[in-house]
Coordinates of C-alpha atoms in Angstrom, one line a residue:
M1 CA 81.8 102.8 35.8
G2 CA 80.4 104.9 34.3
R3 CA 83.9 106.4 33.8
T4 CA 85.5 103.2 32.8
T5 CA 86.6 103.3 28.8
T6 CA 85.8 100.3 26.1
Q7 CA 88.3 100.7 24.0
T8 CA 90.9 97.8 25.3
M9 CA 87.9 95.8 26.1
S10 CA 87.1 92.5 23.7
P11 CA 83.4 93.5 21.9
A12 CA 81.1 91.3 23.5
I13 CA 82.4 92.8 27.4
A14 CA 81.8 96.7 26.2
E15 CA 78.9 96.1 24.1
R16 CA 77.8 95.2 27.9
Y17 CA 79.1 97.9 29.2
E18 CA 76.7 99.7 26.1
A19 CA 73.3 98.0 27.2
G20 CA 74.6 99.0 31.3
R21 CA 74.7 102.3 30.3
A22 CA 71.3 102.4 28.3
V23 CA 70.4 100.3 30.8
R24 CA 70.3 103.2 33.2
A25 CA 69.6 106.1 31.5
D26 CA 65.4 104.3 31.5
V27 CA 65.6 104.1 35.0
P28 CA 69.0 106.7 36.0
L29 CA 69.8 106.8 39.8
E30 CA 67.9 108.8 41.2
S31 CA 64.5 107.2 40.7
H32 CA 65.7 104.6 43.2
A33 CA 64.3 106.6 45.9
A34 CA 60.9 106.1 45.1
V35 CA 58.2 103.6 46.4
G36 CA 55.5 102.7 45.3
T37 CA 52.8 103.2 48.7
D38 CA 49.6 102.9 46.2
D39 CA 47.8 99.8 47.5
R40 CA 50.6 99.6 50.0
P41 CA 48.8 96.5 52.2
D42 CA 49.6 96.2 55.8
P43 CA 53.3 95.8 56.6
I44 CA 51.4 93.5 60.2
S45 CA 49.1 91.7 58.2
L46 CA 52.1 91.0 55.5
L47 CA 53.9 89.2 58.8
L48 CA 50.5 87.4 60.8
A49 CA 49.6 85.4 57.2
Q50 CA 53.6 84.2 57.8
N51 CA 52.3 82.7 61.2
E52 CA 49.5 80.7 60.1
T53 CA 51.5 77.4 59.1
R54 CA 54.0 78.3 61.6
L55 CA 54.0 75.9 65.2
Q56 CA 51.6 77.7 67.4
P57 CA 53.4 78.6 69.9
L58 CA 56.4 79.2 68.9
V59 CA 55.0 82.2 67.1
P60 CA 55.6 85.0 70.4
I61 CA 59.0 83.8 70.3
R62 CA 59.2 85.6 66.8
H63 CA 57.6 88.2 67.6
A64 CA 60.0 88.7 71.2
R65 CA 63.0 88.4 69.5
M66 CA 61.9 90.8 66.5
R67 CA 60.4 93.6 68.9
V68 CA 63.6 94.0 70.9
T69 CA 64.8 97.0 68.3
P70 CA 64.6 98.1 65.2
F71 CA 67.3 96.0 63.6
T72 CA 65.5 92.9 64.5
F73 CA 62.7 93.6 63.1
Y74 CA 64.1 94.0 60.6
R75 CA 66.2 90.9 60.5
G76 CA 62.3 89.1 60.1
A77 CA 60.3 91.2 58.1
A78 CA 62.0 90.0 54.9
A79 CA 58.1 90.2 53.3
I80 CA 57.9 93.6 53.7
M81 CA 60.7 94.5 52.5
A82 CA 59.8 92.5 49.3
S83 CA 56.1 94.0 48.9
D84 CA 57.4 96.7 49.1
L85 CA 60.0 96.0 46.6
S86 CA 58.1 95.0 44.4
R87 CA 56.3 98.4 44.0
S88 CA 60.1 100.3 43.3
P89 CA 61.9 100.9 40.3
T90 CA 64.0 97.9 38.7
S91 CA 66.2 98.1 35.2
D92 CA 64.9 94.1 35.0
L93 CA 68.4 92.4 35.1
R94 CA 67.7 89.6 36.8
V95 CA 70.5 87.8 39.0
Q96 CA 70.0 84.8 41.8
L97 CA 68.6 87.0 44.4
C98 CA 69.6 85.4 47.8
G99 CA 66.0 87.0 48.8
D100 CA 67.4 88.1 52.2
A101 CA 70.4 90.1 51.9
H102 CA 70.7 92.0 55.1
L103 CA 73.9 92.4 57.4
S104 CA 73.5 89.9 59.8
N105 CA 73.0 87.0 57.2
F106 CA 76.9 87.5 56.1
G107 CA 79.1 85.4 58.3
L108 CA 82.8 83.1 58.8
F109 CA 81.7 79.2 57.3
N110 CA 84.6 76.0 56.6
G111 CA 85.1 76.1 53.2
P112 CA 85.3 72.6 51.9
D113 CA 89.2 72.9 52.9
R114 CA 88.7 73.6 55.4
R115 CA 89.8 77.6 55.6
L116 CA 87.6 80.0 56.4
L117 CA 85.4 82.7 54.5
F118 CA 83.6 85.2 54.5
D119 CA 80.1 85.0 52.8
V120 CA 76.0 84.9 52.1
N121 CA 74.9 82.7 54.7
D122 CA 71.1 82.5 54.6
F123 CA 69.1 81.6 51.8
D124 CA 65.5 80.8 52.4
E125 CA 64.3 83.2 50.1
T126 CA 66.4 82.7 47.4
L127 CA 65.0 83.6 44.4
P128 CA 65.9 84.7 40.9
G129 CA 65.0 88.4 39.9
P130 CA 65.9 92.5 39.7
F131 CA 69.3 92.7 41.2
E132 CA 68.5 96.0 42.4
W133 CA 66.4 94.0 45.6
D134 CA 68.9 92.3 47.5
L135 CA 71.8 96.1 47.0
K136 CA 68.8 97.8 48.6
R137 CA 67.7 95.4 51.6
L138 CA 72.0 95.0 52.6
A139 CA 71.7 98.6 52.2
A140 CA 68.8 99.5 54.3
S141 CA 70.0 96.9 56.1
V142 CA 73.0 99.0 57.1
T143 CA 70.9 102.8 57.9
I144 CA 69.1 100.1 59.9
A145 CA 72.1 99.0 62.1
G146 CA 73.1 102.7 61.9
R147 CA 70.8 104.6 63.9
N148 CA 70.1 101.2 66.6
N149 CA 74.1 101.7 67.1
E150 CA 73.7 106.0 67.1
L151 CA 75.8 107.4 64.5
T152 CA 75.9 110.2 63.6
S153 CA 73.8 110.9 60.1
K154 CA 77.2 111.5 57.9
Q155 CA 78.6 108.1 59.9
I156 CA 75.3 106.2 58.7
K157 CA 75.4 107.6 55.2
S158 CA 79.5 106.0 54.5
V159 CA 78.6 103.2 56.0
T160 CA 75.8 102.9 53.9
R161 CA 77.6 104.1 50.9
A162 CA 79.9 101.6 51.6
S163 CA 78.1 98.5 51.0
V164 CA 77.0 99.6 47.6
R165 CA 80.2 100.7 46.6
G166 CA 81.8 97.4 47.5
Y167 CA 79.1 95.7 45.7
R168 CA 79.7 98.9 42.1
E169 CA 84.1 98.2 42.5
V170 CA 84.1 93.7 42.9
L171 CA 80.8 93.6 40.3
A172 CA 83.6 95.9 38.0
A173 CA 86.8 94.1 38.9
T174 CA 85.2 90.8 38.0
V175 CA 84.1 92.7 34.4
T176 CA 86.9 91.0 33.0
A177 CA 87.4 88.0 34.7
S178 CA 87.2 84.7 33.5
P179 CA 83.5 82.0 33.8
L180 CA 86.3 80.0 36.0
A181 CA 88.1 82.6 37.7
V182 CA 85.0 84.6 38.8
H183 CA 84.1 81.5 39.7
Y184 CA 85.8 80.8 42.4
R185 CA 87.1 83.9 43.9
R186 CA 86.0 84.3 47.4
I187 CA 86.6 86.5 51.0
E188 CA 89.7 84.9 52.6
I189 CA 89.0 85.4 56.6
E190 CA 92.4 87.8 56.3
S191 CA 90.9 90.4 54.0
L192 CA 88.6 91.1 56.6
I193 CA 91.4 92.4 58.5
S194 CA 93.0 95.5 57.7
D195 CA 96.4 94.6 59.8
P196 CA 97.4 90.8 60.9
E197 CA 99.8 91.9 62.6
Q198 CA 98.0 93.6 65.4
L199 CA 94.8 92.0 65.3
R200 CA 92.1 92.7 67.6
K201 CA 91.1 90.8 70.9
R202 CA 88.1 91.1 69.2
S203 CA 89.0 89.9 66.4
R204 CA 91.2 87.5 67.9
K205 CA 87.9 86.0 70.0
A206 CA 85.8 86.0 66.9
L207 CA 87.3 83.5 64.9
A208 CA 88.7 81.6 67.6
K209 CA 84.6 81.3 68.5
A210 CA 84.2 80.5 65.2
T211 CA 86.8 78.2 65.0
R212 CA 85.6 76.4 68.1
K213 CA 82.5 75.8 66.5
D214 CA 82.2 72.1 65.2
S215 CA 80.1 68.8 65.9
M216 CA 82.6 68.2 68.6
R217 CA 81.6 71.9 70.5
A218 CA 77.5 70.9 69.7
L219 CA 77.8 67.4 71.0
E220 CA 79.4 69.5 74.4
K221 CA 76.8 71.6 74.3
L222 CA 73.7 70.1 73.4
T223 CA 74.3 66.4 74.8
E224 CA 74.6 64.3 77.5
V225 CA 74.5 60.4 78.3
V226 CA 70.6 59.0 79.7
D227 CA 71.6 55.4 80.5
G228 CA 73.9 54.7 78.8
R229 CA 72.9 56.5 74.9
R230 CA 73.7 60.0 74.1
R231 CA 70.4 62.2 73.7
I232 CA 70.3 65.4 72.8
V233 CA 69.1 67.8 75.5
A234 CA 65.2 68.6 75.9
R235 CA 65.3 72.8 76.7
P236 CA 61.8 73.6 75.9
P237 CA 60.5 75.0 74.0
L238 CA 64.1 76.1 72.2
I239 CA 64.9 72.3 72.2
I240 CA 62.1 70.0 72.2
P241 CA 62.4 65.9 71.2
I242 CA 61.8 64.1 68.4
G243 CA 58.7 62.7 70.3
D244 CA 57.2 65.9 70.9
L245 CA 56.5 66.6 66.6
A246 CA 54.1 65.7 64.1
I247 CA 56.9 64.4 62.0
G248 CA 56.9 61.4 65.0
S249 CA 60.0 58.9 65.6
D250 CA 58.6 56.3 63.6
P251 CA 61.7 54.3 62.3
T252 CA 60.2 54.1 59.0
R253 CA 59.7 57.4 58.7
I254 CA 62.5 58.9 60.3
R255 CA 64.9 56.4 57.5
E256 CA 62.5 57.3 54.3
F257 CA 62.9 60.8 55.0
L258 CA 66.9 60.9 55.8
E259 CA 67.2 58.3 52.9
G260 CA 65.1 60.8 50.3
Y261 CA 68.5 63.9 52.1
R262 CA 70.9 61.3 50.2
S263 CA 69.2 60.7 47.4
T264 CA 70.0 65.0 46.8
L265 CA 74.0 64.6 47.2
A266 CA 76.7 62.9 45.2
P267 CA 77.8 60.4 44.9
H268 CA 81.0 61.0 46.9
R269 CA 79.1 62.8 49.5
S270 CA 76.4 60.1 50.1
A271 CA 79.5 57.5 50.1
V272 CA 80.0 60.6 53.6
L273 CA 76.8 60.1 54.8
D274 CA 77.0 56.0 55.2
R275 CA 79.6 55.7 57.1
Y276 CA 77.5 57.7 59.8
N277 CA 74.5 56.5 62.0
Y278 CA 71.4 57.6 63.3
V279 CA 71.4 58.5 67.4
D280 CA 68.7 61.8 68.2
M281 CA 66.4 64.2 66.4
A282 CA 64.8 67.3 68.2
V283 CA 63.7 70.6 67.3
K284 CA 65.8 73.6 67.9
V285 CA 64.8 78.1 67.5
V286 CA 67.3 79.4 66.1
G287 CA 67.1 83.2 64.4
V288 CA 64.8 85.5 64.2
G289 CA 62.4 85.5 61.0
S290 CA 63.1 81.3 61.2
V291 CA 61.4 81.2 64.7
G292 CA 57.9 78.7 64.1
T293 CA 59.2 77.3 61.0
R294 CA 60.1 73.5 61.5
C295 CA 63.8 73.5 62.7
L296 CA 65.1 69.8 63.6
I297 CA 68.5 69.0 64.7
H298 CA 70.1 65.0 63.1
L299 CA 72.9 63.8 65.5
L300 CA 74.3 61.0 64.2
E301 CA 77.6 58.9 65.1
S302 CA 80.2 56.5 63.0
D303 CA 81.4 53.7 64.5
Q304 CA 84.9 55.3 66.0
G305 CA 81.9 57.4 68.4
A306 CA 82.5 60.9 66.0
P307 CA 80.0 62.8 65.7
L308 CA 78.3 64.3 63.3
F309 CA 75.0 66.8 63.6
L310 CA 73.1 68.4 61.2
Q311 CA 70.4 70.8 61.2
F312 CA 67.4 70.7 58.3
K313 CA 64.5 73.2 58.5
E314 CA 61.5 73.8 56.8
A315 CA 61.7 75.8 53.4
T316 CA 59.1 77.8 52.4
R317 CA 57.3 79.7 49.5
S318 CA 60.0 81.8 49.0
V319 CA 58.5 86.0 50.3
L320 CA 59.7 86.8 46.5
E321 CA 58.2 84.0 44.8
P322 CA 54.8 86.9 44.6
Y323 CA 56.2 89.8 43.4
A324 CA 59.7 88.3 41.2
G325 CA 57.1 84.4 39.9
A326 CA 57.0 81.1 40.7
S327 CA 60.2 78.3 41.8
E328 CA 60.6 76.7 39.5
Y329 CA 61.2 74.1 41.2
K330 CA 58.7 71.2 42.8
Q331 CA 60.3 71.5 45.6
A332 CA 61.0 74.1 47.8
G333 CA 64.4 72.6 50.4
E334 CA 65.2 72.8 46.3
R335 CA 65.5 75.8 45.4
V336 CA 67.0 77.3 48.5
V337 CA 69.8 74.0 48.3
R338 CA 70.8 75.2 44.1
G339 CA 70.7 78.6 44.6
Q340 CA 72.8 78.0 48.0
R341 CA 75.3 76.5 45.4
M342 CA 75.1 79.0 42.2
M343 CA 75.8 82.1 45.0
Q344 CA 78.3 81.3 47.1
A345 CA 81.9 80.5 46.8
A346 CA 82.2 77.5 48.8
G347 CA 79.0 75.2 50.5
D348 CA 78.9 73.0 52.5
I349 CA 79.2 69.7 51.2
L350 CA 76.4 67.8 53.1
L351 CA 73.6 70.3 51.5
G352 CA 70.2 68.7 50.6
W353 CA 67.3 68.2 50.4
S354 CA 64.3 66.1 51.0
R355 CA 60.5 66.2 51.9
N356 CA 58.5 64.5 54.6
E357 CA 55.0 63.8 55.3
E358 CA 53.2 65.0 58.6
R359 CA 51.0 62.8 60.4
D360 CA 47.9 65.2 59.7
G361 CA 48.8 64.8 55.6
R362 CA 50.8 68.2 54.9
V363 CA 53.7 68.2 53.3
V364 CA 56.5 69.8 54.4
D365 CA 59.5 70.3 52.0
F366 CA 63.1 70.5 53.8
Y367 CA 66.9 71.1 53.6
F368 CA 69.5 70.3 55.2
R369 CA 72.9 71.9 56.4
Q370 CA 75.7 70.8 58.6
L371 CA 74.9 72.3 62.5
W372 CA 78.8 73.7 63.3
D373 CA 81.0 74.3 60.4
G374 CA 83.0 76.9 61.1
K375 CA 80.4 79.1 61.9
G376 CA 80.7 83.1 62.7
S377 CA 78.6 86.1 62.8
A378 CA 79.1 89.4 63.2
E379 CA 78.2 91.5 66.5
V380 CA 76.6 94.4 64.5
E381 CA 75.1 95.8 67.4
Q382 CA 78.0 96.6 68.9
M383 CA 80.2 97.7 65.6
G384 CA 81.7 101.7 65.6
P385 CA 81.7 103.4 63.1
K386 CA 84.5 102.6 61.4
R387 CA 84.3 98.5 62.0
L388 CA 81.0 99.2 60.7
K389 CA 81.4 100.4 57.5
N390 CA 84.2 98.3 56.5
Y391 CA 82.0 94.9 57.3
A392 CA 79.2 96.8 54.6
W393 CA 82.2 96.6 52.2
H394 CA 82.8 93.2 52.3
C395 CA 79.3 92.3 52.5
G396 CA 78.2 94.2 49.6
A397 CA 81.8 92.1 47.9
A398 CA 80.5 89.6 49.2

């Protein structure tokens, strides 16, 4: 972008280019290699502090999942990364951040038009902050993944640069586009595959798996009929019946909680939701960094017997808030949803939030989304240098 001429640009865009160059002069590229270590807190203490509000029986599962490889540890260590990033130089150009932009937080999902697209798909930590923070967390995740996959130093450098280049090239391409054109821009599944006519067996399998992941598939995998009624199957400690949770199974409490969620949807979305009736609920352990937070699945059914699975996850304070400033939203679930709606090219039509008061009086915020809606994730640990380079570029582009 440094070589781009401003002679053919509109005055407003040319002015933005010059402002960017001025900022880069004040904070040169090489300065970003520095990370301040003065008064750096103990990394493990940051992780343990997060466990204080989590469901304690699930904390060992989180630690076990993190310890598998350096890459899985990095996935669960957003709090450590946020602390380190706050000690690094920034240009103070602020954007809406994902807050946890590592390789495994990108993936496939269905847009409202039911076409698969590729984008960021996890926004638990979203918050406005310096644009460099997302980019550095992404680049670091590529380097760690490359080491984990036993790539050479030269290959690791190449794949890491690809992630940053994807960001830079797409940003440059959108500078002169209209705001509406940028809003509609999205990464279609076809762009992830270099030769659509000769799809690899692995690519075909991944696409087929993502396409199959819907509420019908969840119904088959997660439920059974007990005494003539459909129920979510208990598989402790990974799936726990609703009656064992602090949220309880009190119908009034559940109804108020779900009504709070419904009120956050647009009328034409809530009209769709109203066609479904409550069937069952359970806690379901997901991911790496999220383990121990309250994450539940909610089974609904229409009059025709069509299932709908919703997932609602506990939303807490973003790990970025101690360093980038407190969220402007009173509910953490609203922070997640507003950030996701702002960042994603197309999103879940049933995305919303609600607040619940538990039996002990503790207030817990949640955000809702569909459980399986064409979702697919890349198997980063199995990528060689070519696939990882292509994938890293698209993550940067997204």
